[in-house]
Amino acid sequence: MRSLLGFIAFVTVVIVLVAALAIPAIVAPMVASAVRAASPFGTQPLDVTVDVNVLGLIRGFVSEIRISGTNLSRDEVKIGSLGLTVRGTGIGDHAFSEVLGGLDSVAIPLGDGASVDVDRIALSGSSSALTGTASLDRIAALAFINRSFADQGVAVSDVTLTNGGVSVVILDQRVQLAIGVADGALVVPDMLGAGTLELLAPQPDDPWRLTGVTVTTSGMTIVASIDADRVLALPTR
């Protein structure tokens, strides 16, 4: 009897070890396929690799998902390259413990045939505290600022970047304007004594809010907090 029980125990251990090796091998392609199926880029090719382990699966999450792609587009936004590493992704709710990476060479259309070219949009943090940082060079920052003033019906010309804001000509006068963030929006805090002018503001139901901006003579960096849980709940197509 003892030898029989020993044999059963041995077989059980072997089965468990085989399962520990086989389950990730089976699950990983399924996860990769699910990521591609849920891609906001439709059938555009993405390279997806997945690391899973039995303990992680038992606890209900996938250890790591790496996603990359080039020459992607969505809603007329063009992305030169994408590279993301997502860790601790929940199988049920798709929440994640960490994401690293971002998007490079992003062209955002302005609606008049022109576009703003963002050097990089970096993502970091967890699904409960996700941060996005957009880096614009001088030309892109000027295009964005000029369009933002035009959208607000403010006629400015000869816009140049300064440390902390912009120098513009308005009503034939050159003035210095600071640019900052207030209540989740990008603003000119004091528009020539007329109060705050919003240059970029989220709608109440938008899943992002701006948290910081840095303007220098060479470009601009905009930082936003993103409600990833709401983003994950949005339709992908």
Short mmCIF file of C-alpha atoms in Angstrom, two decimals:
data_model
loop_
_atom_site.label_atom_id
_atom_site.label_comp_id
_atom_site.label_asym_id
_atom_site.label_seq_id
_atom_site.Cartn_x
_atom_site.Cartn_y
_atom_site.Cartn_z
CA MET A 1 0.00 0.00 0.00
CA ARG A 2 2.79 2.40 0.89
CA SER A 3 4.48 1.76 -2.45
CA LEU A 4 1.18 2.31 -4.24
CA LEU A 5 0.61 5.58 -2.38
CA GLY A 6 4.19 6.56 -3.13
CA PHE A 7 3.62 5.85 -6.82
CA ILE A 8 0.39 7.88 -6.78
CA ALA A 9 2.21 10.73 -5.03
CA PHE A 10 5.00 10.56 -7.61
CA VAL A 11 2.53 10.60 -10.50
CA THR A 12 0.64 13.48 -8.88
CA VAL A 13 3.82 15.53 -8.55
CA VAL A 14 4.76 14.84 -12.18
CA ILE A 15 1.29 15.87 -13.35
CA VAL A 16 1.50 19.09 -11.34
CA LEU A 17 4.94 19.87 -12.76
CA VAL A 18 3.76 19.17 -16.31
CA ALA A 19 0.70 21.36 -15.71
CA ALA A 20 2.91 24.15 -14.36
CA LEU A 21 4.85 24.08 -17.61
CA ALA A 22 1.95 23.42 -19.96
CA ILE A 23 -0.60 25.94 -18.62
CA PRO A 24 1.53 29.01 -19.42
CA ALA A 25 2.31 27.56 -22.85
CA ILE A 26 -1.41 27.14 -23.51
CA VAL A 27 -2.60 30.38 -21.91
CA ALA A 28 0.03 32.75 -23.32
CA PRO A 29 -1.12 32.44 -26.98
CA MET A 30 -4.72 32.87 -25.84
CA VAL A 31 -3.86 36.10 -24.01
CA ALA A 32 -1.87 37.39 -26.99
CA SER A 33 -4.80 36.63 -29.29
CA ALA A 34 -7.20 38.42 -26.93
CA VAL A 35 -4.95 41.50 -26.84
CA ARG A 36 -4.86 41.66 -30.64
CA ALA A 37 -8.63 41.17 -30.84
CA ALA A 38 -9.18 44.09 -28.43
CA SER A 39 -6.63 46.32 -30.15
CA PRO A 40 -7.84 49.88 -30.84
CA PHE A 41 -5.87 49.62 -34.10
CA GLY A 42 -8.13 46.96 -35.58
CA THR A 43 -6.32 44.54 -37.87
CA GLN A 44 -3.10 46.57 -37.97
CA PRO A 45 -0.29 44.24 -36.91
CA LEU A 46 0.95 44.24 -33.33
CA ASP A 47 3.72 42.12 -31.85
CA VAL A 48 2.39 40.70 -28.57
CA THR A 49 4.38 38.46 -26.22
CA VAL A 50 3.05 37.17 -22.92
CA ASP A 51 4.68 35.80 -19.76
CA VAL A 52 2.41 33.79 -17.45
CA ASN A 53 2.94 31.48 -14.52
CA VAL A 54 0.67 29.13 -12.63
CA LEU A 55 0.75 31.07 -9.35
CA GLY A 56 -0.17 34.25 -11.15
CA LEU A 57 -3.03 32.53 -12.98
CA ILE A 58 -4.32 31.08 -9.71
CA ARG A 59 -4.30 34.59 -8.25
CA GLY A 60 -6.11 35.85 -11.34
CA PHE A 61 -3.52 37.86 -13.26
CA VAL A 62 -1.11 37.63 -16.19
CA SER A 63 2.48 38.39 -15.19
CA GLU A 64 3.61 40.49 -18.15
CA ILE A 65 2.38 41.52 -21.58
CA ARG A 66 4.68 43.25 -24.07
CA ILE A 67 3.09 45.06 -26.99
CA SER A 68 4.85 46.77 -29.88
CA GLY A 69 4.03 48.01 -33.35
CA THR A 70 4.96 50.56 -36.00
CA ASN A 71 3.11 52.82 -38.41
CA LEU A 72 -0.21 52.59 -36.59
CA SER A 73 -3.25 54.85 -36.87
CA ARG A 74 -6.53 55.43 -35.07
CA ASP A 75 -9.12 58.16 -35.80
CA GLU A 76 -6.61 59.91 -38.10
CA VAL A 77 -3.97 59.98 -35.37
CA LYS A 78 -0.77 58.44 -36.73
CA ILE A 79 1.75 56.70 -34.48
CA GLY A 80 5.29 56.02 -35.65
CA SER A 81 5.98 53.35 -33.06
CA LEU A 82 4.46 51.90 -29.91
CA GLY A 83 6.17 49.94 -27.17
CA LEU A 84 4.47 49.02 -23.90
CA THR A 85 5.15 46.57 -21.10
CA VAL A 86 2.13 45.85 -18.90
CA ARG A 87 2.56 43.90 -15.67
CA GLY A 88 0.10 42.24 -13.33
CA THR A 89 -2.94 42.40 -15.62
CA GLY A 90 -6.14 41.12 -14.03
CA ILE A 91 -7.84 38.36 -16.00
CA GLY A 92 -11.29 39.55 -14.99
CA ASP A 93 -11.16 43.35 -14.82
CA HIS A 94 -8.01 43.93 -16.95
CA ALA A 95 -6.64 46.33 -14.31
CA PHE A 96 -2.84 46.33 -14.16
CA SER A 97 -0.21 46.96 -11.52
CA GLU A 98 2.32 48.69 -13.77
CA VAL A 99 2.82 49.93 -17.31
CA LEU A 100 6.03 51.22 -18.84
CA GLY A 101 6.79 52.59 -22.30
CA GLY A 102 4.86 54.80 -24.65
CA LEU A 103 4.23 56.06 -28.16
CA ASP A 104 6.75 57.82 -30.39
CA SER A 105 6.31 60.19 -33.36
CA VAL A 106 2.60 60.83 -32.84
CA ALA A 107 0.87 63.07 -35.42
CA ILE A 108 -2.41 64.55 -34.14
CA PRO A 109 -4.61 66.19 -36.83
CA LEU A 110 -5.87 69.71 -36.22
CA GLY A 111 -8.82 69.50 -38.59
CA ASP A 112 -7.50 71.87 -41.26
CA GLY A 113 -5.01 69.57 -42.92
CA ALA A 114 -2.27 70.43 -40.45
CA SER A 115 -1.15 68.34 -37.49
CA VAL A 116 0.74 68.58 -34.24
CA ASP A 117 3.71 66.22 -34.11
CA VAL A 118 4.36 64.94 -30.59
CA ASP A 119 7.84 63.49 -30.11
CA ARG A 120 6.77 61.04 -27.41
CA ILE A 121 3.87 60.20 -25.14
CA ALA A 122 5.26 58.25 -22.19
CA LEU A 123 3.02 56.16 -19.94
CA SER A 124 3.81 55.01 -16.43
CA GLY A 125 2.05 53.84 -13.28
CA SER A 126 -0.82 51.49 -12.53
CA SER A 127 -4.39 51.44 -13.75
CA SER A 128 -5.40 53.26 -10.57
CA ALA A 129 -2.66 55.90 -10.93
CA LEU A 130 -1.67 56.21 -14.58
CA THR A 131 0.37 59.16 -15.83
CA GLY A 132 0.85 60.27 -19.42
CA THR A 133 3.59 62.71 -20.40
CA ALA A 134 3.57 64.34 -23.85
CA SER A 135 6.79 65.92 -25.14
CA LEU A 136 6.55 68.52 -27.92
CA ASP A 137 9.49 70.16 -29.62
CA ARG A 138 9.49 73.89 -30.37
CA ILE A 139 7.72 73.66 -33.73
CA ALA A 140 5.02 71.31 -32.43
CA ALA A 141 4.52 73.42 -29.29
CA LEU A 142 4.09 76.59 -31.36
CA ALA A 143 1.60 74.86 -33.69
CA PHE A 144 -0.39 73.62 -30.71
CA ILE A 145 -0.40 77.00 -28.94
CA ASN A 146 -1.35 78.94 -32.06
CA ARG A 147 -4.24 76.57 -32.71
CA SER A 148 -5.37 76.75 -29.07
CA PHE A 149 -5.55 80.56 -29.15
CA ALA A 150 -7.42 80.43 -32.49
CA ASP A 151 -9.93 77.94 -31.07
CA GLN A 152 -10.64 80.41 -28.27
CA GLY A 153 -11.16 83.25 -30.74
CA VAL A 154 -8.05 85.12 -29.60
CA ALA A 155 -6.03 86.64 -32.46
CA VAL A 156 -2.32 86.46 -31.71
CA SER A 157 0.72 86.61 -33.98
CA ASP A 158 4.48 86.19 -33.87
CA VAL A 159 4.26 83.65 -31.04
CA THR A 160 7.54 82.60 -29.43
CA LEU A 161 8.22 80.29 -26.52
CA THR A 162 9.65 81.61 -23.27
CA ASN A 163 10.60 79.91 -20.04
CA GLY A 164 7.22 79.42 -18.40
CA GLY A 165 4.99 80.68 -21.19
CA VAL A 166 4.85 82.54 -24.48
CA SER A 167 5.53 85.92 -25.96
CA VAL A 168 2.82 87.05 -28.41
CA VAL A 169 1.72 90.08 -30.34
CA ILE A 170 -1.89 91.00 -29.63
CA LEU A 171 -3.55 94.27 -30.66
CA ASP A 172 -0.18 95.40 -32.03
CA GLN A 173 1.42 95.02 -28.62
CA ARG A 174 3.94 92.37 -27.58
CA VAL A 175 3.05 90.79 -24.26
CA GLN A 176 4.36 87.97 -22.09
CA LEU A 177 1.84 85.32 -21.04
CA ALA A 178 2.39 82.55 -18.53
CA ILE A 179 1.03 79.06 -19.23
CA GLY A 180 0.03 76.74 -16.41
CA VAL A 181 -2.48 74.14 -15.27
CA ALA A 182 -5.64 74.81 -13.25
CA ASP A 183 -8.58 72.49 -12.52
CA GLY A 184 -7.24 69.86 -14.90
CA ALA A 185 -6.91 72.26 -17.84
CA LEU A 186 -4.07 74.02 -19.63
CA VAL A 187 -4.56 77.75 -19.11
CA VAL A 188 -3.21 81.25 -19.42
CA PRO A 189 -3.78 82.29 -15.76
CA ASP A 190 -4.10 85.99 -16.51
CA MET A 191 -5.13 86.97 -20.03
CA LEU A 192 -4.32 90.68 -19.92
CA GLY A 193 -6.46 91.27 -16.85
CA ALA A 194 -9.49 89.49 -18.34
CA GLY A 195 -9.13 86.37 -16.22
CA THR A 196 -8.18 82.80 -17.08
CA LEU A 197 -8.09 81.61 -20.69
CA GLU A 198 -8.37 77.85 -21.21
CA LEU A 199 -6.14 76.52 -23.98
CA LEU A 200 -6.93 72.82 -23.50
CA ALA A 201 -9.63 71.54 -21.16
CA PRO A 202 -11.18 68.10 -20.66
CA GLN A 203 -14.90 67.55 -20.93
CA PRO A 204 -16.62 66.34 -17.73
CA ASP A 205 -16.74 62.76 -19.03
CA ASP A 206 -13.18 62.68 -20.39
CA PRO A 207 -10.96 60.13 -18.58
CA TRP A 208 -8.02 62.53 -18.20
CA ARG A 209 -7.02 65.67 -16.37
CA LEU A 210 -3.87 67.72 -16.83
CA THR A 211 -1.62 67.91 -13.78
CA GLY A 212 1.41 69.85 -14.97
CA VAL A 213 3.12 71.69 -17.80
CA THR A 214 6.66 72.88 -18.45
CA VAL A 215 7.37 75.41 -21.17
CA THR A 216 10.88 76.36 -22.27
CA THR A 217 12.30 78.08 -25.32
CA SER A 218 12.89 74.66 -26.90
CA GLY A 219 9.52 73.00 -26.36
CA MET A 220 6.77 71.98 -23.98
CA THR A 221 5.98 68.98 -21.78
CA ILE A 222 2.42 68.29 -20.69
CA VAL A 223 1.60 65.83 -17.90
CA ALA A 224 -1.83 64.24 -17.43
CA SER A 225 -3.43 61.82 -15.00
CA ILE A 226 -5.50 59.18 -16.77
CA ASP A 227 -8.41 57.21 -15.34
CA ALA A 228 -7.35 53.88 -16.83
CA ASP A 229 -10.36 52.05 -15.39
CA ARG A 230 -12.64 54.29 -17.47
CA VAL A 231 -10.42 53.94 -20.52
CA LEU A 232 -10.56 50.15 -20.21
CA ALA A 233 -14.36 50.38 -20.12
CA LEU A 234 -14.53 52.40 -23.36
CA PRO A 235 -15.30 50.64 -26.67
CA THR A 236 -12.10 49.78 -28.52
CA ARG A 237 -13.64 50.32 -31.96
#
